């Protein structure tokens, strides 16, 4: 795995020797966190949903009391792409509210030393200034296709802030930009754009099709971050950040969906045309976060978009076809 370009610094919180729970270890971010934490000398705790349903407070409380983690990463969430968000508003709101509420409250009850909650760049207003600073939160209306998910994630940030303010708990929040990488969901109906276009380009190539179709106009712009970079940044924040305000985690560059499709077409080796299905939604016109706060702390991403897509395509060929 690529090592992020980080300055020397004194960490506030050491993970070495600690019991660290990754809640949601089977998800793409949770899996990357487990891989990254293997370098930290900590004991990594995990539990599957068949044993603990994070939407049930009593199950979370019981597990937390029994295993007493000292640090908690909370990437567990009901996630999906633009259509899944729009199609399942109840699950995206309820599941994510419950997961955040139950884990944060249980972490407080069992005196967890440090918790890092994960949100998403969709917490920001649809027409936020670009690049989006942390201070843009709650300054305007949300993008309708993902407002349910966004409201739950905003509630998670506020929970961490409330427990810090009232009880002094060291709970922090990170807002990653659109993520991709090994372990992603490649289902065309529910996935995000990168895994969807990898599958579409691959299947078009294999079947000898003359075109592949992207949703929407292709004009929206998105910022992408490889999940291994994200996991590295999350560990960096866990060790070195302790304050109320959430922190943006991005790569610092965005591309249009059409440019992204062309890059994926090149990586996969599909020679046909790219056509646009404008009956599908575009969503937010642009989502590029200002990650200057994290950069000023000394962290930068290291995995370029094309090389990240290449390695993700290899993972797809080996694991998801
Ligand atoms: O990745 P995506 O579903 O998430 O879509 P969002 C990004 C852009 O890619 C949209 C376009 O403009 C889509 O219309 N797109 C083009 C496609 N072709 C495809 C395709 O085949 N599949 C998909 N999925 N998109 C999500 C939020 O928004 O981002 C979530 O709904 C979360 O809540 C996540 O925040 C990070 O960036 O639009």
XYZ file of C-alpha atoms and ligand atoms in Angstrom:
359
model
C 0.000 0.000 0.000
C 1.216 3.505 -0.751
C 2.480 5.413 2.223
C 0.986 8.879 2.480
C 3.259 11.872 2.385
C 3.165 12.999 5.994
C 5.254 15.427 8.009
C 6.860 14.399 11.270
C 4.726 15.379 14.223
C 3.907 14.438 17.775
C 0.803 12.308 17.852
C -1.787 13.205 20.479
C -3.219 9.713 20.692
C -1.215 6.516 20.184
C -2.916 3.418 18.794
C -0.074 1.048 19.622
C -1.180 -1.582 22.161
C -4.796 -0.341 22.133
C -7.989 -2.309 21.468
C -9.378 -0.658 18.351
C -12.853 -1.460 17.019
C -13.511 -0.993 13.309
C -17.316 -0.883 13.145
C -18.299 -1.998 9.647
C -15.124 -3.918 8.760
C -16.754 -5.707 5.814
C -17.453 -2.465 3.972
C -14.976 -0.896 1.569
C -13.717 1.704 4.076
C -13.767 -0.680 7.037
C -11.740 -3.239 5.072
C -9.177 -0.605 4.114
C -8.969 0.525 7.747
C -8.287 -3.019 8.941
C -5.478 -3.324 6.342
C -4.033 0.047 7.371
C -4.281 -0.593 11.128
C -2.178 -3.752 10.797
C 0.815 -1.364 10.718
C -0.130 0.333 14.009
C 0.612 -2.429 16.506
C -2.909 -2.367 17.923
C -5.437 -5.136 18.584
C -8.113 -4.831 15.885
C -11.637 -5.736 17.023
C -14.376 -6.598 14.522
C -17.860 -8.073 14.694
C -20.224 -9.074 11.886
C -23.813 -7.926 11.538
C -25.085 -11.469 12.163
C -23.807 -11.051 15.744
C -24.426 -7.338 16.332
C -26.981 -5.300 14.403
C -25.690 -1.757 14.835
C -29.247 -0.442 14.479
C -30.173 -2.087 17.830
C -29.014 -0.166 20.891
C -29.125 -3.137 23.301
C -26.963 -5.292 20.980
C -24.400 -2.520 20.577
C -24.344 -1.814 24.331
C -23.869 -5.484 25.187
C -21.017 -5.964 22.715
C -19.267 -2.752 23.769
C -19.483 -3.650 27.464
C -18.045 -7.100 26.788
C -15.185 -6.009 24.503
C -14.372 -2.556 25.934
C -12.644 -1.003 22.935
C -10.384 1.957 23.696
C -10.670 3.502 20.239
C -13.499 3.231 17.697
C -13.548 3.932 13.967
C -17.134 4.259 12.721
C -17.285 3.779 8.935
C -20.332 1.453 9.216
C -23.198 2.856 7.169
C -25.911 2.082 4.663
C -24.296 3.499 1.505
C -24.986 3.587 -2.209
C -24.889 5.655 -5.372
C -27.221 8.334 -6.602
C -30.141 6.027 -7.533
C -29.952 3.875 -4.381
C -30.032 7.027 -2.237
C -33.090 8.235 -4.088
C -34.861 4.848 -4.076
C -34.439 3.930 -0.389
C -34.797 7.179 1.617
C -36.187 5.419 4.700
C -33.239 3.001 5.033
C -30.662 5.668 4.256
C -32.076 7.917 6.977
C -33.143 5.405 9.649
C -30.246 2.941 9.440
C -27.614 5.656 9.427
C -29.224 7.629 12.258
C -29.488 4.500 14.401
C -25.921 3.349 13.697
C -24.497 6.756 14.608
C -26.689 7.220 17.691
C -26.157 3.727 19.073
C -22.393 3.559 18.607
C -21.688 7.097 19.828
C -23.884 6.652 22.908
C -22.413 3.235 23.745
C -18.878 4.631 23.261
C -19.688 7.300 25.826
C -21.166 4.750 28.258
C -18.129 2.455 28.196
C -15.630 5.371 28.320
C -14.077 4.873 24.871
C -10.993 7.118 24.793
C -11.394 8.211 21.197
C -13.956 7.775 18.414
C -13.759 8.796 14.764
C -17.067 9.101 12.902
C -17.199 9.074 9.111
C -19.540 11.254 7.109
C -19.587 12.184 3.447
C -19.127 15.228 1.217
C -22.888 15.141 0.489
C -23.488 16.824 3.879
C -22.782 20.158 2.167
C -25.375 22.336 0.406
C -26.067 21.484 -3.241
C -24.724 24.864 -4.380
C -21.903 25.253 -1.862
C -18.906 27.358 -2.854
C -16.145 25.306 -4.512
C -13.806 24.025 -3.181
C -16.096 23.418 -0.181
C -14.695 24.456 3.218
C -15.801 22.774 6.446
C -17.646 25.981 7.377
C -20.144 25.483 4.512
C -22.064 22.948 6.606
C -25.730 23.942 7.107
C -25.493 27.103 5.008
C -27.995 26.065 2.314
C -30.405 23.393 1.004
C -29.133 19.864 0.369
C -29.110 17.923 -2.924
C -32.544 16.186 -2.993
C -31.271 12.788 -4.249
C -29.164 12.298 -1.131
C -30.677 14.533 1.539
C -31.738 11.507 3.650
C -28.216 10.171 3.879
C -26.852 13.683 4.361
C -29.218 14.466 7.257
C -28.162 11.251 9.043
C -24.486 12.077 8.531
C -24.983 15.658 9.747
C -26.679 14.198 12.845
C -23.588 12.005 13.375
C -21.300 15.048 13.300
C -23.586 16.837 15.738
C -23.675 13.809 18.067
C -19.878 13.836 18.288
C -19.923 17.572 18.951
C -22.684 17.269 21.570
C -20.922 14.482 23.517
C -17.667 16.470 23.366
C -19.402 19.624 24.624
C -21.474 18.011 27.368
C -19.214 15.178 28.545
C -15.760 16.022 27.173
C -15.627 12.842 25.035
C -12.845 12.905 22.454
C -15.111 12.148 19.488
C -14.100 13.558 16.079
C -15.566 13.450 12.562
C -14.021 13.118 9.107
C -15.828 13.857 5.816
C -14.340 11.860 2.950
C -15.043 12.812 -0.637
C -16.381 10.194 -3.134
C -14.385 7.001 -2.481
C -13.512 4.009 -4.644
C -11.173 1.027 -4.531
C -10.973 -2.678 -3.691
C -14.040 -4.037 -1.923
C -16.388 -1.579 -3.655
C -19.946 -2.501 -4.687
C -20.055 -3.214 -8.451
C -23.831 -3.710 -8.710
C -25.066 -1.414 -11.490
C -28.287 -0.386 -9.724
C -26.866 0.501 -6.324
C -23.184 1.348 -6.847
C -21.330 4.639 -7.114
C -20.098 5.878 -10.459
C -16.545 4.431 -10.583
C -17.437 0.773 -9.951
C -20.471 1.141 -12.240
C -18.393 2.486 -15.136
C -15.669 -0.137 -14.602
C -18.307 -2.869 -14.929
C -20.011 -1.179 -17.888
C -16.728 -0.690 -19.793
C -15.610 -4.243 -19.020
C -18.905 -5.811 -20.114
C -19.019 -3.655 -23.273
C -15.484 -4.760 -24.143
C -16.207 -8.453 -23.534
C -19.465 -8.422 -25.526
C -17.991 -6.400 -28.401
C -20.579 -3.615 -27.916
C -20.142 -0.362 -29.827
C -21.053 1.900 -26.892
C -21.345 2.200 -23.120
C -23.877 4.431 -21.403
C -23.306 6.863 -18.559
C -26.132 8.292 -16.441
C -26.995 11.984 -16.641
C -25.317 14.574 -18.855
C -21.714 13.700 -17.967
C -21.196 17.328 -16.915
C -21.238 17.029 -13.088
C -17.825 17.204 -11.488
C -16.692 14.929 -8.676
C -13.570 14.579 -6.565
C -12.399 10.995 -5.998
C -10.143 9.481 -3.362
C -8.763 5.940 -3.267
C -9.982 4.109 -0.164
C -6.414 3.229 0.926
C -5.575 6.947 0.945
C -8.758 7.549 2.908
C -7.881 4.902 5.519
C -4.429 6.425 5.911
C -5.961 9.871 6.492
C -8.421 8.466 9.044
C -5.632 6.875 11.071
C -3.722 10.168 10.810
C -6.712 12.071 12.205
C -7.368 9.503 14.935
C -3.806 9.953 16.151
C -3.376 13.667 15.641
C -6.704 15.535 15.659
C -8.869 16.444 18.607
C -11.462 19.181 18.102
C -15.164 19.712 17.558
C -15.191 20.653 13.884
C -15.251 17.864 11.273
C -12.342 17.586 8.798
C -12.618 17.219 5.007
C -10.684 14.316 3.484
C -10.130 14.718 -0.246
C -7.616 14.475 -3.056
C -7.844 18.161 -4.022
C -8.822 17.615 -7.692
C -12.092 16.968 -9.489
C -13.045 15.665 -12.951
C -16.221 15.704 -15.012
C -18.111 12.413 -15.221
C -17.404 12.341 -18.964
C -13.640 12.739 -18.345
C -13.890 9.986 -15.739
C -15.685 7.700 -18.218
C -12.952 8.316 -20.791
C -10.239 7.461 -18.263
C -12.059 4.247 -17.293
C -12.615 3.349 -20.949
C -8.828 3.694 -21.491
C -7.885 1.650 -18.412
C -10.304 -1.147 -19.287
C -9.394 -1.088 -22.989
C -12.866 -0.524 -24.405
C -12.715 1.148 -27.817
C -16.391 2.090 -28.349
C -18.364 5.312 -27.839
C -19.649 6.815 -24.589
C -23.307 7.857 -24.690
C -25.345 9.741 -22.068
C -28.720 8.656 -20.621
C -30.175 12.008 -19.600
C -33.282 10.390 -18.117
C -31.039 9.588 -15.118
C -30.186 12.313 -12.559
C -26.997 14.374 -12.468
C -27.207 15.125 -8.758
C -24.989 17.877 -7.343
C -23.313 19.856 -10.168
C -19.909 19.900 -8.450
C -18.435 18.386 -5.286
C -14.839 19.403 -4.671
C -13.844 19.815 -1.059
C -11.228 22.137 0.383
C -8.953 19.739 2.261
C -6.546 22.479 3.324
C -7.202 21.877 7.009
C -5.980 18.272 6.691
C -3.114 19.305 4.399
C -2.031 21.937 6.916
C -1.842 19.144 9.497
C 0.654 17.439 7.169
C -1.361 14.830 5.231
C -1.740 14.457 1.455
C -3.172 11.770 -0.797
C -0.703 9.785 -2.889
C -2.724 7.530 -5.222
C -3.485 9.179 -8.577
C -6.894 8.625 -10.156
C -5.723 6.625 -13.188
C -3.445 4.309 -11.219
C -6.138 3.882 -8.556
C -8.676 2.942 -11.234
C -6.168 0.465 -12.758
C -5.631 -1.347 -9.471
C -9.375 -1.303 -8.759
C -10.018 -2.817 -12.203
C -7.533 -5.601 -11.378
C -9.366 -6.211 -8.082
C -12.687 -6.328 -9.972
C -11.297 -8.901 -12.442
C -10.053 -11.109 -9.617
C -12.960 -10.764 -7.210
C -16.160 -9.471 -8.772
C -16.554 -11.006 -12.237
O -21.252 8.096 -7.675
P -22.621 8.620 -7.711
O -23.730 7.634 -7.721
O -22.760 9.589 -6.493
O -22.802 9.505 -9.053
P -23.052 11.135 -6.141
C -21.888 10.499 -9.412
C -22.254 11.070 -10.770
O -21.971 10.059 -11.769
C -23.723 11.460 -10.969
C -23.074 9.962 -12.646
O -23.788 12.647 -11.721
C -24.276 10.286 -11.764
O -25.407 10.639 -12.560
N -23.084 8.626 -13.275
C -22.862 8.365 -14.594
C -23.331 7.459 -12.669
N -23.000 7.076 -14.860
C -23.277 6.466 -13.666
C -23.524 5.110 -13.309
O -23.530 4.198 -14.132
N -23.755 4.863 -11.984
C -23.762 5.859 -11.055
N -23.980 5.551 -9.762
N -23.564 7.165 -11.376
C -23.625 9.992 -3.902
C -24.644 10.212 -2.844
O -23.829 10.993 -4.806
O -22.298 10.118 -3.436
C -24.308 9.530 -1.603
O -25.894 9.847 -3.371
C -22.873 9.706 -1.177
O -25.159 9.977 -0.595
C -21.938 9.425 -2.316
O -22.654 11.007 -0.678
C -20.492 9.688 -1.970
O -21.755 11.832 -5.942
O -23.970 11.801 -7.094
